[in-house]
CSV table of C-alpha atoms and ligand atoms in Angstrom, one decimal:
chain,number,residue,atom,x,y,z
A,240,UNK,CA,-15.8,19.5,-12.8
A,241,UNK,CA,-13.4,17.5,-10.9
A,242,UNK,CA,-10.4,15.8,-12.5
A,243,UNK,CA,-9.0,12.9,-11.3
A,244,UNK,CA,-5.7,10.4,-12.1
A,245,UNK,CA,-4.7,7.3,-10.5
A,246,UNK,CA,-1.4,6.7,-11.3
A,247,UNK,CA,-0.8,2.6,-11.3
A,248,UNK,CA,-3.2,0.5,-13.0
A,249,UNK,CA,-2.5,-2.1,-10.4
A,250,UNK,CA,-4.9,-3.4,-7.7
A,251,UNK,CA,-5.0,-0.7,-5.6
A,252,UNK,CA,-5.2,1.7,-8.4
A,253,UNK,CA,-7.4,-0.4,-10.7
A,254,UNK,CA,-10.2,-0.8,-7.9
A,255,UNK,CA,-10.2,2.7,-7.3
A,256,UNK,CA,-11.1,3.9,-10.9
A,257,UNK,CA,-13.3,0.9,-10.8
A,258,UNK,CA,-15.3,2.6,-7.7
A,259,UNK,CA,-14.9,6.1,-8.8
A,260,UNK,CA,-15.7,5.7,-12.8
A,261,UNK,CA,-19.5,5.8,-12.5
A,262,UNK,CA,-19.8,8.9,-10.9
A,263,UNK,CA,-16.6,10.6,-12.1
A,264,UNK,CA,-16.1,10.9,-16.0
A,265,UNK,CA,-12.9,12.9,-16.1
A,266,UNK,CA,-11.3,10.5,-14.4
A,267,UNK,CA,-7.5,8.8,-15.9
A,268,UNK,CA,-6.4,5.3,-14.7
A,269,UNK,CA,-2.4,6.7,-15.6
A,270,UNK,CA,-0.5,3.1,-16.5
A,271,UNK,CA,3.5,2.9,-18.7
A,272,UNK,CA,1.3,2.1,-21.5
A,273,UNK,CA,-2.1,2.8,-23.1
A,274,UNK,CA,-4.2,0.0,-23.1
A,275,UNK,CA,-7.1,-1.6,-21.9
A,276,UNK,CA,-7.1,-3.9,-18.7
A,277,UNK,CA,-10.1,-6.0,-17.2
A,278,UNK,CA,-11.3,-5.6,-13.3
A,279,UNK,CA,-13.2,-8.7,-12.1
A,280,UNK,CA,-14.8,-9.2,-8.8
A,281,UNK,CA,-13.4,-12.7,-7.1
A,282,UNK,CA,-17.5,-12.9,-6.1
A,283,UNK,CA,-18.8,-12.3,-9.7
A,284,UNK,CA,-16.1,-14.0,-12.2
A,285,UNK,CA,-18.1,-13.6,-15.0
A,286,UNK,CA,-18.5,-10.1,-14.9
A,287,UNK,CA,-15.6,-7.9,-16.2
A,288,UNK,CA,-15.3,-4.4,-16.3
A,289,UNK,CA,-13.3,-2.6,-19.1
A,290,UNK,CA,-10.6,-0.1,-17.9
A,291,UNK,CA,-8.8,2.1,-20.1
A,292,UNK,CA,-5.1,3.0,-19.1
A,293,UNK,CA,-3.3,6.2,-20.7
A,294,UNK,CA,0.2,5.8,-20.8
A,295,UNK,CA,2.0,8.3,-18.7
A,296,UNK,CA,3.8,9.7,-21.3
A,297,UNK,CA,1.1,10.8,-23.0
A,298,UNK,CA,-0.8,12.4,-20.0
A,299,UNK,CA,0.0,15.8,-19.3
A,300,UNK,CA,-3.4,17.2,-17.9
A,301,UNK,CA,-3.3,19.0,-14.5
A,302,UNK,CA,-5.8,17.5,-12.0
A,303,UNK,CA,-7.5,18.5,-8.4
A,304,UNK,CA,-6.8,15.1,-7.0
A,305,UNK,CA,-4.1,12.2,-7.6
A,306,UNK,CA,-3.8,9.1,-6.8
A,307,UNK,CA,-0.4,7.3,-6.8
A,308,UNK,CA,-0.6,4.0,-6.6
A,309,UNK,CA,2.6,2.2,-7.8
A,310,UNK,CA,4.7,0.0,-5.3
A,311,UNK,CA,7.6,2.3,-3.6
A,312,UNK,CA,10.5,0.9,-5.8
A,313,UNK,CA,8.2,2.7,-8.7
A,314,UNK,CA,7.4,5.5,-7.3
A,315,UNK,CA,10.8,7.7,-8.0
A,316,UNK,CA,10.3,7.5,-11.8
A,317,UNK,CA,6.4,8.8,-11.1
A,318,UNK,CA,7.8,11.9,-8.4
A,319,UNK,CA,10.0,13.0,-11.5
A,320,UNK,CA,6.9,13.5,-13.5
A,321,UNK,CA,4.4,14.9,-11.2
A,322,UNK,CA,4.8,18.7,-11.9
A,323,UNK,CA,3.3,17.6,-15.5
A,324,UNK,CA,0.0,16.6,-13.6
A,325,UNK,CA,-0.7,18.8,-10.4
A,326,UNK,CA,-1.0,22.6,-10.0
A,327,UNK,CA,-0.9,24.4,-6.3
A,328,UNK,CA,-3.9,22.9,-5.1
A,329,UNK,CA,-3.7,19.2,-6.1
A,330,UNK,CA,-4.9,16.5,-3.3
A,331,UNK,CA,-2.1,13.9,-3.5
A,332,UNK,CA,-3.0,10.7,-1.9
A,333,UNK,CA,0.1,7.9,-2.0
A,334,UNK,CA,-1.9,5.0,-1.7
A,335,UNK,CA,0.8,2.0,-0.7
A,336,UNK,CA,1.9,-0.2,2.3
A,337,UNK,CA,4.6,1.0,4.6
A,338,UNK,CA,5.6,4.8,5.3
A,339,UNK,CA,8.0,7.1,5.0
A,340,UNK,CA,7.6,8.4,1.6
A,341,UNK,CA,5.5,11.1,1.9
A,342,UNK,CA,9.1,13.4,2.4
A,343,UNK,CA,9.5,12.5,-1.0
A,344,UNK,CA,6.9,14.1,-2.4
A,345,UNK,CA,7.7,18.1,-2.9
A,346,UNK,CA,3.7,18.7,-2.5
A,347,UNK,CA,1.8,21.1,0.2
A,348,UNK,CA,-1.4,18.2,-0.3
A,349,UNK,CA,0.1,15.5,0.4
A,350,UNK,CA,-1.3,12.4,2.3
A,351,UNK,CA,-0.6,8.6,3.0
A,352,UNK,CA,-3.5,6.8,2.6
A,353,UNK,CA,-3.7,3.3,4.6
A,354,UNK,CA,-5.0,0.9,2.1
A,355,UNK,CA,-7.6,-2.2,3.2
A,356,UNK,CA,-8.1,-3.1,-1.0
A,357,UNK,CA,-7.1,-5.9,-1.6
A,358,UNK,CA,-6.6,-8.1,-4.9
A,359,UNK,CA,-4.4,-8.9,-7.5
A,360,UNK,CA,-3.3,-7.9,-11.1
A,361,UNK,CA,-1.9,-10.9,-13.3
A,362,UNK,CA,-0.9,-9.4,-16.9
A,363,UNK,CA,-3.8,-7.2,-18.0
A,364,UNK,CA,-6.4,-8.6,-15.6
A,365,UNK,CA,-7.3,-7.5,-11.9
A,366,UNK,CA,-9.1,-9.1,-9.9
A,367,UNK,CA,-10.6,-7.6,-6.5
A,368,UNK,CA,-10.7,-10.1,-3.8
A,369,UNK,CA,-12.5,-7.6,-0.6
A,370,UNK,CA,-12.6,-4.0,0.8
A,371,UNK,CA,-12.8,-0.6,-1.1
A,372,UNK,CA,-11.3,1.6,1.8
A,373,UNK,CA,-8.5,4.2,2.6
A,374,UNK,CA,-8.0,5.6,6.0
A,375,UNK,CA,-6.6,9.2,5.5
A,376,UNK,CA,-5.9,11.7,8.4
A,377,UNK,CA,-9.0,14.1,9.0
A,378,UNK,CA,-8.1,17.5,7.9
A,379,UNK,CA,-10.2,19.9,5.5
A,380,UNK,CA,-8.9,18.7,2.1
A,381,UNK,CA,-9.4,14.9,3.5
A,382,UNK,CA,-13.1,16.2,4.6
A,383,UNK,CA,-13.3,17.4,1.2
A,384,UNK,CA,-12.7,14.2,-0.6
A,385,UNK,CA,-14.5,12.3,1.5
A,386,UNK,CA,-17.7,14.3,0.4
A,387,UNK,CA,-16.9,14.1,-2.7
A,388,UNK,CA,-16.7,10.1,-2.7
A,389,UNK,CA,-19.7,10.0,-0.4
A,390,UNK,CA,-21.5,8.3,-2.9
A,391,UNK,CA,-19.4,6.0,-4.8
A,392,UNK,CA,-18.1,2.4,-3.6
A,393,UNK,CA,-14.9,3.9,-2.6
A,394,UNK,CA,-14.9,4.3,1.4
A,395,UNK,CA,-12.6,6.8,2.7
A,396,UNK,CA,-12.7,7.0,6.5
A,397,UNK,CA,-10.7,9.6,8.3
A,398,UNK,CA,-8.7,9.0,11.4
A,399,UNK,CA,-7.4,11.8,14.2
A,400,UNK,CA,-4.3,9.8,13.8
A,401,UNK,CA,-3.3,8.4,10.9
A,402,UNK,CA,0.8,7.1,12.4
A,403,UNK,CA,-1.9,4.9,14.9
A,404,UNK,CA,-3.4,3.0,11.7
A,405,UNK,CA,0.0,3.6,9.4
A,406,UNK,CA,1.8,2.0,12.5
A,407,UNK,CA,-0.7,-0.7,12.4
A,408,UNK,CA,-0.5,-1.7,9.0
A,409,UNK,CA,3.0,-1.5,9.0
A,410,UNK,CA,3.3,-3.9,12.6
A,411,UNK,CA,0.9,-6.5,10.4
A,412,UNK,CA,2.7,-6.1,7.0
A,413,UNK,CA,6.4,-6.5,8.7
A,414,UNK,CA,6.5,-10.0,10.2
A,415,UNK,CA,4.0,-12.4,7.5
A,416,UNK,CA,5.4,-10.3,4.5
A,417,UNK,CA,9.1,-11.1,6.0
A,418,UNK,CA,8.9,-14.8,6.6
A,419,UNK,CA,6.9,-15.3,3.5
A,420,UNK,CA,9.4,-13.7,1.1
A,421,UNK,CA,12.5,-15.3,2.9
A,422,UNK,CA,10.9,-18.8,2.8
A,423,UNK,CA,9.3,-17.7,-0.5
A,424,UNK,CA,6.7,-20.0,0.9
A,425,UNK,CA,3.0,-18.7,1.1
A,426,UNK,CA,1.3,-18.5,4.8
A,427,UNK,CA,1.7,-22.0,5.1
A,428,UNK,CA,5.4,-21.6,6.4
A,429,UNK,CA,3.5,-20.8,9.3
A,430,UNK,CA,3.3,-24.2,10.5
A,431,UNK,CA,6.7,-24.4,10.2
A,432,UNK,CA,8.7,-24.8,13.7
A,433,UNK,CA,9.6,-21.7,14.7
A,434,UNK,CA,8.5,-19.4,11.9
A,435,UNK,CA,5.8,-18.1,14.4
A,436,UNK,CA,8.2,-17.2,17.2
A,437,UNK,CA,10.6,-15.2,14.6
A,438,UNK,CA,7.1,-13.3,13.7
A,439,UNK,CA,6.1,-12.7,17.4
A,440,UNK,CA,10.0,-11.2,17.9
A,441,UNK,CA,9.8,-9.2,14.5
A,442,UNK,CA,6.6,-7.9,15.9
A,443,UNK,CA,7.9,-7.3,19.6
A,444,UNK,CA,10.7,-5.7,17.9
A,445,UNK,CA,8.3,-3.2,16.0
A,446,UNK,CA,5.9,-2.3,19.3
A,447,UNK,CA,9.2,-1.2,21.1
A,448,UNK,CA,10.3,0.9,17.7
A,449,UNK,CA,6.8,2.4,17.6
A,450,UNK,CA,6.9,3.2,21.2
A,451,UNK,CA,10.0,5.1,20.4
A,452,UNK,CA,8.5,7.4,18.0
A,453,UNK,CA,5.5,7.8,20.3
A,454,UNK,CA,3.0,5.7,18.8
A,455,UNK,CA,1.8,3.4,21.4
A,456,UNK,CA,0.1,0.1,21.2
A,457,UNK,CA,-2.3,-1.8,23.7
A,458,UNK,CA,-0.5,-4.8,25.0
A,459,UNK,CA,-2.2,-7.5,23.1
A,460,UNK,CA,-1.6,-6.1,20.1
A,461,UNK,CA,1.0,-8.8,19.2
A,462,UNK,CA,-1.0,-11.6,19.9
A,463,UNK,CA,-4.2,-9.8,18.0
A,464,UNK,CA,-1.8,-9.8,15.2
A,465,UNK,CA,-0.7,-13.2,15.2
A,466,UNK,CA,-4.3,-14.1,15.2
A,467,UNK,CA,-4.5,-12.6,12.2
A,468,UNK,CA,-1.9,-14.7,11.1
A,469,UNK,CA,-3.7,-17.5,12.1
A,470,UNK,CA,-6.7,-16.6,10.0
A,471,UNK,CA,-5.1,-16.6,6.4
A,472,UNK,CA,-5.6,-19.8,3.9
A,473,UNK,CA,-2.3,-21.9,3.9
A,474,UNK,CA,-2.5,-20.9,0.0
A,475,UNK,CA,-2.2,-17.0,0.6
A,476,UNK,CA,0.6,-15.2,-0.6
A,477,UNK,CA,1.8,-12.1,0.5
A,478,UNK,CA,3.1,-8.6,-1.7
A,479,UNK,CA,6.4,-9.4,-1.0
A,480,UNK,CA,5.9,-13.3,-1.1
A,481,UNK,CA,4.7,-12.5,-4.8
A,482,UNK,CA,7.2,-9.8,-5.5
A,483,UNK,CA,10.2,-11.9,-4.8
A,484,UNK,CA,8.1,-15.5,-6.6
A,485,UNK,CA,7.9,-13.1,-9.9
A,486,UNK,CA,11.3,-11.3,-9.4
A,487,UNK,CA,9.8,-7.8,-8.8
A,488,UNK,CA,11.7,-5.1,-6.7
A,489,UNK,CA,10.8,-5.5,-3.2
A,490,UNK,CA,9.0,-2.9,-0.9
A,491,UNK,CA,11.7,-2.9,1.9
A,492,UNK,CA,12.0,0.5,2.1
A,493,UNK,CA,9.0,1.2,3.3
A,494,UNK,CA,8.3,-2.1,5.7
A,495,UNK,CA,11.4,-3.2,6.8
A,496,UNK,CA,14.3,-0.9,6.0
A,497,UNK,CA,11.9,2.0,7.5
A,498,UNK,CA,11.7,0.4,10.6
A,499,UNK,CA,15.5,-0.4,10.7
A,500,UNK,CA,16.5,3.4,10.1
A,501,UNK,CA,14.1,4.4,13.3
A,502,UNK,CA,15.3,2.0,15.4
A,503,UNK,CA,19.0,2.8,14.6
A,504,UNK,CA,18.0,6.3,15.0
A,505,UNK,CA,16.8,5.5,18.8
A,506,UNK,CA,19.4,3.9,18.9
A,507,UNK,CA,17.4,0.6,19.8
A,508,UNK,CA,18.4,-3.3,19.9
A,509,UNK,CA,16.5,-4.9,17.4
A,510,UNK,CA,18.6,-8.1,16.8
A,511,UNK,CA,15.7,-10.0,14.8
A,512,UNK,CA,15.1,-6.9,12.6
A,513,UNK,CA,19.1,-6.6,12.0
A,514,UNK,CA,19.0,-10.2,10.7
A,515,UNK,CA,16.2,-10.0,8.3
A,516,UNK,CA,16.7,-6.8,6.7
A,517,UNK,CA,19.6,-7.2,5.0
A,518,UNK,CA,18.8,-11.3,4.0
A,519,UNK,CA,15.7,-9.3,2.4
A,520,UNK,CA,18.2,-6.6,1.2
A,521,UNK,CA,20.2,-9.5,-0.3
A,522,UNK,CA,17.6,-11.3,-2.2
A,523,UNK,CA,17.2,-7.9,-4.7
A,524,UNK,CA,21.0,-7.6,-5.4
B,742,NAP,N1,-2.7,-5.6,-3.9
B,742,NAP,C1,-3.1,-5.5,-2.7
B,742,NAP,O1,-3.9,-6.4,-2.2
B,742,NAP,C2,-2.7,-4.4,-1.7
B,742,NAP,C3,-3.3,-4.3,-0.5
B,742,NAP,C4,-2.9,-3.2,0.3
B,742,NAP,C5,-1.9,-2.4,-0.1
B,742,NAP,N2,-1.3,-2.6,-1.3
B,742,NAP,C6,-0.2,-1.6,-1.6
B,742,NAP,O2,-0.7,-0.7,-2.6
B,742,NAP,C7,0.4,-0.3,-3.5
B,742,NAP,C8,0.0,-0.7,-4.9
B,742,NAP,O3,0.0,-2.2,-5.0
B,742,NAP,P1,-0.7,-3.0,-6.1
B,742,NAP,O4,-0.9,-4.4,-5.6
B,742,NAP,O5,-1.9,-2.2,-6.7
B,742,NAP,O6,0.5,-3.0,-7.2
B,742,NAP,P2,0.5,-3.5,-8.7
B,742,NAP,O7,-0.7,-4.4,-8.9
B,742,NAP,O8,1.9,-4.0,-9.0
B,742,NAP,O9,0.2,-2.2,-9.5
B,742,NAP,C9,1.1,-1.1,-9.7
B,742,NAP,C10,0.8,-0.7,-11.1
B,742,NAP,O10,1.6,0.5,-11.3
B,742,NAP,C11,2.2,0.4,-12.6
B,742,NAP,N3,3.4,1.2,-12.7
B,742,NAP,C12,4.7,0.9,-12.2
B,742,NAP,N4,5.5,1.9,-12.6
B,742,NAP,C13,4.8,2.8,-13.3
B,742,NAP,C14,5.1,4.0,-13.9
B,742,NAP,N5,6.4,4.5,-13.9
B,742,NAP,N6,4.2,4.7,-14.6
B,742,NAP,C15,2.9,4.2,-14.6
B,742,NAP,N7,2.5,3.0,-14.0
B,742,NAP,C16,3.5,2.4,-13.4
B,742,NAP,C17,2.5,-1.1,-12.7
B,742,NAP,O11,2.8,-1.5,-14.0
B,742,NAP,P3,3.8,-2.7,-14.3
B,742,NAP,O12,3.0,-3.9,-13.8
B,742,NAP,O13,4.1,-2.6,-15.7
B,742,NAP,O14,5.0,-2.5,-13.4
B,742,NAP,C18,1.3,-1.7,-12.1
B,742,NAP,O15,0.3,-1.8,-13.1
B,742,NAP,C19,1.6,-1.1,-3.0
B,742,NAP,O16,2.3,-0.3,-2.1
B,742,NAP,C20,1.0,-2.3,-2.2
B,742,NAP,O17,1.9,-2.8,-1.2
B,742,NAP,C21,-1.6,-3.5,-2.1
């Protein structure tokens, strides 16, 4: 029998218990409070599924594998309370954007996933808009899990090297999620004059800063990404777009301010970077 929490009763967290439920019955979506919350698919509105959340208080039960999946301003209050859930051999998976958490987390099994969920959570409702995956780097306890999950909705595909798709995420996430929380506009503020040039420099900026910690990208990748870009509704917000519209800690840390550290590390001239960061930094004080 193989127990299971997911701490964050968010999106990410929510779809997950939603994928894993049917097959695994000691499984504990982990939330601040107990309640109930509903998971929708965008494709089937009228079709709700009924999740119950323990609060965290209340859970003390050790489990083989955990899920975090709060945003990283929350995730020091849940690192304070994870020796009430794991024992030696607990697979930890930290399920968020950015990097540089995982030093954190005091925690032999430890892995950042690379989330492609996507959806939303507005008061007790989520709804799941596409994908069901996590990209974890291949190892034996990764193997492991991805047996395991072989036959529920959750995909978990494992990567040689997981930097290569963290660095990835974390290229896409940096310039749309900047320009959309500093305009607190949604994609839309792509049309405006010059937005797409300061994304192109924010994203030349993070090749070079990958490069420097010896993850190394193909040359089109910044125009691959801006195509991306190009591709979302005028209407979509980002994260941090919604983050900073609701008043919500930002995940700097992990996006931005990460990528500032390393290129001041290496010493590197990052002049867009330097700009942004700390007008992002400004809009939490
Ligand atoms: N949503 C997406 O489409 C998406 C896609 C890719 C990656 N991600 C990443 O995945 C991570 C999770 O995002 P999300 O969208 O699922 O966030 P979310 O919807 O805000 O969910 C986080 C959940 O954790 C709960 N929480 C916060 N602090 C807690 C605590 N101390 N104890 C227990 N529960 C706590 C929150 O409760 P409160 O609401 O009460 O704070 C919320 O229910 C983030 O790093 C995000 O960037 C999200």
């Amino acid at each position: 029998m193989t127990k299971i929490a997911i701490i964050g009763p968010g999106a990410v967290g929510g779809t997950i218990a939603h994928d894993l439920l049917p097959t695994f019955t000691h499984l504990t979506l982990v939330g601040r409070q107990s309640q109930t919350i509903t998971y929708t698919e965008s494709t089937a509105p009228n079709t709700e599924t009924i999740l119950n959340v323990t609060a965290i208080d209340e859970f003390d039960d050790l489990v083989d594998i955990l899920f975090i999946a709060v945003k990283i301003p929350q995730l020091d209050a849940i690192i304070q309370k994870l020796p009430n859930f794991i024992h030696e051999d607990t697979i930890i998976i930290l399920a968020q954007n950015g990097t540089g958490q995982l030093p954190r987390i005091p925690h032999k099994h430890v892995f950042q996933a690379v989330v492609y969920i996507s959806g939303q959570k507005r008061q007790q409702h989520i709804t799941h808009f596409r994908d069901h995956q996590l990209i974890l780097q291949h190892s034996p306890s990764t193997q492991q899990l991805q047996h395991l999950f072989s036959n529920t909705q959750l995909d978990i595909t494992l990567v040689e090297d997981i930097d290569q798709s963290i660095w990835y995420k974390l290229l896409v996430n940096l310039a749309i999620n900047t320009v959309t929380a500093l305009s607190r506009q949604t994609a839309q503020v792509l049309k405006v004059e010059g937005i797409q040039t300061l994304c192109e420099r924010l994203l030349q900026e993070g090749v070079k800063i990958a490069q420097a910690e010896g993850v190394i990208f193909h040359q089109d990748v910044i125009s691959e990404i801006m195509t991306i870009y190009q591709g979302y509704p005028d209407q979509m917000g980002t994260s941090m777009y919604y983050d900073i519209i609701e008043g919500k800690p930002l995940e700097i840390a992990g996006i931005q301010g990460f990528l500032y550290q390393v290129a001041h590390k290496h010493q590197l001239a990052t002049p867009t970077l330097d700009t942004v960061y700390p007008l992002l930094l400004a809009q939490q004080q």
